[in-house]
Short mmCIF file of C-alpha atoms and ligand atoms in Angstrom, two decimals:
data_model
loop_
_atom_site.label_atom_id
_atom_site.label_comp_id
_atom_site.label_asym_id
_atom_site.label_seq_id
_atom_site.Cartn_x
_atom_site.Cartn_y
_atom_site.Cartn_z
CA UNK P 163 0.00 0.00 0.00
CA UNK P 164 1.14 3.41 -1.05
CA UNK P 165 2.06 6.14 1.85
CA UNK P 166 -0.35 9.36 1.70
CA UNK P 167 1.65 11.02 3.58
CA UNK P 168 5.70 10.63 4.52
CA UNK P 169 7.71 13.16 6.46
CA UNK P 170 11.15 12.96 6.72
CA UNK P 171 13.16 15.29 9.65
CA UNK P 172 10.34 18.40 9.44
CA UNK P 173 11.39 21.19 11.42
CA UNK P 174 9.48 24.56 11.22
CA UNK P 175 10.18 28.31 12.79
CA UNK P 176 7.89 31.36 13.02
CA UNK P 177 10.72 33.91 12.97
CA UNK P 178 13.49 32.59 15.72
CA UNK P 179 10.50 30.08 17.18
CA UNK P 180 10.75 26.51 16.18
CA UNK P 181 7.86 25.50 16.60
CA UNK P 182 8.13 21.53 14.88
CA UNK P 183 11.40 19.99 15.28
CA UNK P 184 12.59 16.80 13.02
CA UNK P 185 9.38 15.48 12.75
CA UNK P 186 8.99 12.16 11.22
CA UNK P 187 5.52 11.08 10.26
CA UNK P 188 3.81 8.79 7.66
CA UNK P 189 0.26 8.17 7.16
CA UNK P 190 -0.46 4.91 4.82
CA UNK P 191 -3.67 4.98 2.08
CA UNK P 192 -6.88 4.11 4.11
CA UNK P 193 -5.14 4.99 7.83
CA UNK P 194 -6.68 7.24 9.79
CA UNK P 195 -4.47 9.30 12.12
CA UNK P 196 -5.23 11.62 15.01
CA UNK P 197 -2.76 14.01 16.73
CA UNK P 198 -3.87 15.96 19.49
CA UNK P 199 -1.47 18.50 21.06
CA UNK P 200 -2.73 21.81 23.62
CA UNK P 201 -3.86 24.58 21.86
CA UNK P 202 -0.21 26.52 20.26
CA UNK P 203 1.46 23.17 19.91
CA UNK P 204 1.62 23.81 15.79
CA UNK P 205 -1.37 21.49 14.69
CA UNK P 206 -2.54 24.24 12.10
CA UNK P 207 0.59 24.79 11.50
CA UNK P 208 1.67 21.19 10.54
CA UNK P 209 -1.43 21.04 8.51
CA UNK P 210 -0.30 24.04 6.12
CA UNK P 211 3.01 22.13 5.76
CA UNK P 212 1.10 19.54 4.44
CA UNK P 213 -1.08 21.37 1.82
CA UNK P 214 1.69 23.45 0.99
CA UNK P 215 0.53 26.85 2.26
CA UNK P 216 3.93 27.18 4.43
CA UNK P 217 7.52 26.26 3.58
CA UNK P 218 9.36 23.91 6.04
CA UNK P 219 13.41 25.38 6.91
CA UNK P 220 14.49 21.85 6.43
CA UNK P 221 13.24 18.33 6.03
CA UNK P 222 10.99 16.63 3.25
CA UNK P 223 7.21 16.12 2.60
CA UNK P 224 5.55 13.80 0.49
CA UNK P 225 1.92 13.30 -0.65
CA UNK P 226 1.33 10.32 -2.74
CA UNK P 227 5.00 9.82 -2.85
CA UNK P 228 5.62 13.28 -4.76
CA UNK P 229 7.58 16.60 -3.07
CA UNK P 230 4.71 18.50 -1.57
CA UNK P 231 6.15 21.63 -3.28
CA UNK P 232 6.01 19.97 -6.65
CA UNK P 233 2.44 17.96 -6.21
CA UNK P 234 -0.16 19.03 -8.70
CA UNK P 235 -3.16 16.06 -7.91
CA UNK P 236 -4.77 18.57 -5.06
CA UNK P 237 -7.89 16.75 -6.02
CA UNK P 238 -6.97 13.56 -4.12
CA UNK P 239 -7.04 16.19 -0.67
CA UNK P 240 -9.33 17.82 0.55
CA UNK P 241 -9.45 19.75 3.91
CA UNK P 242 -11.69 21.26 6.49
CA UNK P 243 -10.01 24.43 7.94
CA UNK P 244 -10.71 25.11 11.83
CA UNK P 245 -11.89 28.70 11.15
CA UNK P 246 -14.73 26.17 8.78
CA UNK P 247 -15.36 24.38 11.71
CA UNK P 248 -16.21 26.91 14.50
CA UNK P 249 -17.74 29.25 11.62
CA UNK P 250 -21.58 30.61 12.35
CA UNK P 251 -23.89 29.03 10.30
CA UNK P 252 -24.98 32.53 8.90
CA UNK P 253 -23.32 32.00 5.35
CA UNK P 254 -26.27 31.99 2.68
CA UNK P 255 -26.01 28.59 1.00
CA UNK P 256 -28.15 25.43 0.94
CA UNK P 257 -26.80 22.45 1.81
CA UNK P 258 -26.50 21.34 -1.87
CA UNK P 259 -24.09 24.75 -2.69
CA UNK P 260 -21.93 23.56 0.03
CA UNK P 261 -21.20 19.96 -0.82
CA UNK P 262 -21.32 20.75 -4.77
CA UNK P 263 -18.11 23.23 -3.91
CA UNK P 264 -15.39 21.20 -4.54
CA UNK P 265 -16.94 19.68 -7.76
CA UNK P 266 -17.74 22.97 -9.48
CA UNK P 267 -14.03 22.79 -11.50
CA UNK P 268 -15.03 19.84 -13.18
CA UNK P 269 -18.34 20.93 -13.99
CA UNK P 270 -16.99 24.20 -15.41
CA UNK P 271 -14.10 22.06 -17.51
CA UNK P 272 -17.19 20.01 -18.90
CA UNK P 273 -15.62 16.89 -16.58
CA UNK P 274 -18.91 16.32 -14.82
CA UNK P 275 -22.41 16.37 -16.10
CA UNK P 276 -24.94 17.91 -14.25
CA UNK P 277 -26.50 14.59 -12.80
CA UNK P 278 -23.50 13.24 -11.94
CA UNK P 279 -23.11 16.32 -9.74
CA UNK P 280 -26.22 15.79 -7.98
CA UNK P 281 -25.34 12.19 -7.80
CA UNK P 282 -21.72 12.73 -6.12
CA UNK P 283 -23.55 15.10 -3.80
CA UNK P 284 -26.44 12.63 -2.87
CA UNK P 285 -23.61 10.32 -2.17
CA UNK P 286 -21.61 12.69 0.09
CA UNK P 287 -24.59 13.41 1.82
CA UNK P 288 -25.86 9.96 2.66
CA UNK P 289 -22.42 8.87 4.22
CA UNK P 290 -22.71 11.31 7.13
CA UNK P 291 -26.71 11.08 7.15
CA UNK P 292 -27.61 13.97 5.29
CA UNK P 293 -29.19 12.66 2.82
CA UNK P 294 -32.80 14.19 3.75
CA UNK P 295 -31.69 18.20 3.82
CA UNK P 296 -30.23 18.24 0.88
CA UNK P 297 -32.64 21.75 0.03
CA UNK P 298 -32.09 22.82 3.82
CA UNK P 299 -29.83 26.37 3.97
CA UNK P 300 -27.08 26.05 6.32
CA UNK P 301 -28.65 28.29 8.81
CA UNK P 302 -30.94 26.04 9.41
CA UNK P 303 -29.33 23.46 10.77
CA UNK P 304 -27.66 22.80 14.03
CA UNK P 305 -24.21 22.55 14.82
CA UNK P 306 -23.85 19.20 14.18
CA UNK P 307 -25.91 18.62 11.85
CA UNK P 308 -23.10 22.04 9.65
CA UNK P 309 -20.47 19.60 10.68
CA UNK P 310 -22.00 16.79 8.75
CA UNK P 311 -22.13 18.94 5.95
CA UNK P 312 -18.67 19.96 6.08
CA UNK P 313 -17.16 16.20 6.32
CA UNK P 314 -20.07 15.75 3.08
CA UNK P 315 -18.09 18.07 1.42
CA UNK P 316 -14.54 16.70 2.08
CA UNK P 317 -15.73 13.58 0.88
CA UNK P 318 -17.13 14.81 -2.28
CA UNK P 319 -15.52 13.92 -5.36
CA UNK P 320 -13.65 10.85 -3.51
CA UNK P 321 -10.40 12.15 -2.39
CA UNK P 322 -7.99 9.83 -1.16
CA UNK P 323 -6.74 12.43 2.17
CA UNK P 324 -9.31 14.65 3.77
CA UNK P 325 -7.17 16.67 6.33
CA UNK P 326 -9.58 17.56 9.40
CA UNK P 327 -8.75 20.63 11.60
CA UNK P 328 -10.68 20.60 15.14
CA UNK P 329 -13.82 19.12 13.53
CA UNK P 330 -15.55 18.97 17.15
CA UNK P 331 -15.07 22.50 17.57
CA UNK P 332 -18.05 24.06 19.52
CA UNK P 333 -19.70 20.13 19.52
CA UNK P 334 -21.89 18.90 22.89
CA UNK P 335 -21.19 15.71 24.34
CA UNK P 336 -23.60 14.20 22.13
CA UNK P 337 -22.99 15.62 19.17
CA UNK P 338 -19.47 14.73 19.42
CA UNK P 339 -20.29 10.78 20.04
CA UNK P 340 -22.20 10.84 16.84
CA UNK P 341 -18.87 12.04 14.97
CA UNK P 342 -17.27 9.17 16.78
CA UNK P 343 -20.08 7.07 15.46
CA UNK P 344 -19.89 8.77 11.76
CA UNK P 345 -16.06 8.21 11.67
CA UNK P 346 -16.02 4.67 12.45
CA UNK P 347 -18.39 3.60 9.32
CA UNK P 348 -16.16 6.30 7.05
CA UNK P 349 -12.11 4.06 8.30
CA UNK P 350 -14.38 0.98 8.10
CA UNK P 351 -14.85 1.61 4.35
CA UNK P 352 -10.48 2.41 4.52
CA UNK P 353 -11.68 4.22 0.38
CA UNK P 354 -9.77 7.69 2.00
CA UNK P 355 -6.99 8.36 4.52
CA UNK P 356 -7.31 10.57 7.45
CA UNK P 357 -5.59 12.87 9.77
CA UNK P 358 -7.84 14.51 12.25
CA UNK P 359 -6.15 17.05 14.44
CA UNK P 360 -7.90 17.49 17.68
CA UNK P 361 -7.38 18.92 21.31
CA UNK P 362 -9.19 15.97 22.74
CA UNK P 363 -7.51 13.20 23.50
CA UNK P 364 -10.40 11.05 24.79
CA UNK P 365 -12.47 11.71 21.25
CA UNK P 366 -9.32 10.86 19.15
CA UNK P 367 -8.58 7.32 20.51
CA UNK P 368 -12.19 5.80 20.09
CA UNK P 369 -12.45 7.99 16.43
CA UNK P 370 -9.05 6.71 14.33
CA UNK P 371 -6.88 4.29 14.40
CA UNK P 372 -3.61 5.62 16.13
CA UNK P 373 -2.88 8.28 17.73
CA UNK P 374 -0.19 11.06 18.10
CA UNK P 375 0.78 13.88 19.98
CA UNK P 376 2.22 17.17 19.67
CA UNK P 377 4.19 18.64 22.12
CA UNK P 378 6.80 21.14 22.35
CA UNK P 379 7.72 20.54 18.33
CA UNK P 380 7.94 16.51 18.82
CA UNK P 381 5.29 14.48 17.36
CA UNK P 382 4.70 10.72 19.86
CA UNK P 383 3.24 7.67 18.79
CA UNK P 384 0.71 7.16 21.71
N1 ADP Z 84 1.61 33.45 11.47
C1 ADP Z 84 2.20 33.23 12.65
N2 ADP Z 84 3.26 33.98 13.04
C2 ADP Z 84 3.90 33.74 14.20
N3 ADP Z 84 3.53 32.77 15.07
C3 ADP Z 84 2.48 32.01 14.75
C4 ADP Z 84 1.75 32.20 13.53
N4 ADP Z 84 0.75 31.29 13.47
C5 ADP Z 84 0.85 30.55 14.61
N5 ADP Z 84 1.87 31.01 15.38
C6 ADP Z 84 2.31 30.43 16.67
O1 ADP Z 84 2.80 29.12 16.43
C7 ADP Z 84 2.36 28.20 17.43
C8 ADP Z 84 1.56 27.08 16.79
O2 ADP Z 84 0.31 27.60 16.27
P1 ADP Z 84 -0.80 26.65 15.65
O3 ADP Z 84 -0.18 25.80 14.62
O4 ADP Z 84 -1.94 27.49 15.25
O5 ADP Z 84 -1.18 25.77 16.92
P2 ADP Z 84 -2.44 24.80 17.20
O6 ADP Z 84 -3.17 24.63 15.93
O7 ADP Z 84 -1.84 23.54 17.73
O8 ADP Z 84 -3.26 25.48 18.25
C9 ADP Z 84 1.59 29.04 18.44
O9 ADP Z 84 2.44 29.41 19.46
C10 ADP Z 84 1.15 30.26 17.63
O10 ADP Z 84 1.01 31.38 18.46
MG1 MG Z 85 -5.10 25.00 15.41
#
């Protein structure tokens, strides 16, 4: 099985702060990986690295076994931002706008008809549940019920890494056990990789399948 992810020696600085130091990670196709760390331990940060958005001082990242700084499939990974996650629910957009997102490039290059659209959305949709508000607007749905629609729409168009940031941002108890439960049926399917960063420690281990954590620039294998 191919690696989705391999990091060799990673180190990272804001200015004269390291923040990661040597990191060494891999994530194989159809793992899922959680890494907590407190709040300021360079999750976000680590993520960027990943999708390219920041430049490492010195080590190596791969995705799909090419330099992150040279990849060009950014279709295979998608990601849910934590700003995305703890954002009100005021934006104007059904639920169908917000899952269809990612696919709009390949409708616009004439990849995708309009049915098959609708089809991929449906699909998103019915793995977290969904299914039923496909018309709703996003303000009218609770807070779990937005972060359903947000995992619908990093599963959309089948990547092969969807890259979660704090996904139980703002969740209840409750709420957050359903993720647990909604989680479990998406590694049992092992069709995408995962690496969900989180601050809780207790969610992680019963939502993926290993778990790391972040602190003070080293990444640990619980
Ligand atoms: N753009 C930036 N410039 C300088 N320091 C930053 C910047 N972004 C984050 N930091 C600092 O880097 C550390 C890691 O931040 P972040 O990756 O957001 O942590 P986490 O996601 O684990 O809460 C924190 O101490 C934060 O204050
Ligand atoms: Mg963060």
């Amino acid at each position: 099985m191919q690696e989705a992810v391999q990091i060799c020696d990673l180190t990272f600085s804001y200015g004269n702060i390291q923040v990661l130091r040597k990191l060494n990670f891999s994530l194989q196709e159809g793992e899922w990986i959680g890494i907590q760390g407190a709040n300021g331990a360079g999750k976000s940060t680590f993520l960027h690295l990943l999708l390219g958005l920041k430049r490492a001082d010195s080590g190596e990242i791969l995705l799909f076994g090419q330099d992150v700084e040279k990849f060009t499939d950014w279709e295979w990974v998608s990601f849910v931002s934590q700003s995305s996650f703890s954002r009100r629910t005021q934006f104007p957009a059904s639920v169908e706008e917000i899952v269809s997102m990612p696919l709009q490039w390949r409708r616009k290059k004439r990849l995708l008809s309009k049915e098959n659209m609708k089809r991929e959305v449906k699909r998103a949709l019915r793995l977290v549940q969904m299914e039923d508000f496909i018309h709703r607007q996003l303000n009218q749905l609770s807070g779990g019920q937005v972060q359903r629609v947000q995992l619908a729409q990093a599963l959309a168009g089948h990547p092969k890494l969807i890259l979660l940031d704090e996904p139980t941002t703002g969740l209840d108890k409750e709420t957050t056990a359903e993720l647990d439960h909604l989680f479990e049926g998406l590694r049992r399917r092992r069709e995408e990789s995962g690496l969900v960063i989180s601050h809780d420690l207790h969610w992680l281990k019963s939502s993926v399948d290993s778990v790391y954590t972040l602190d003070k620039g080293v990444l640990e294998r619980l």
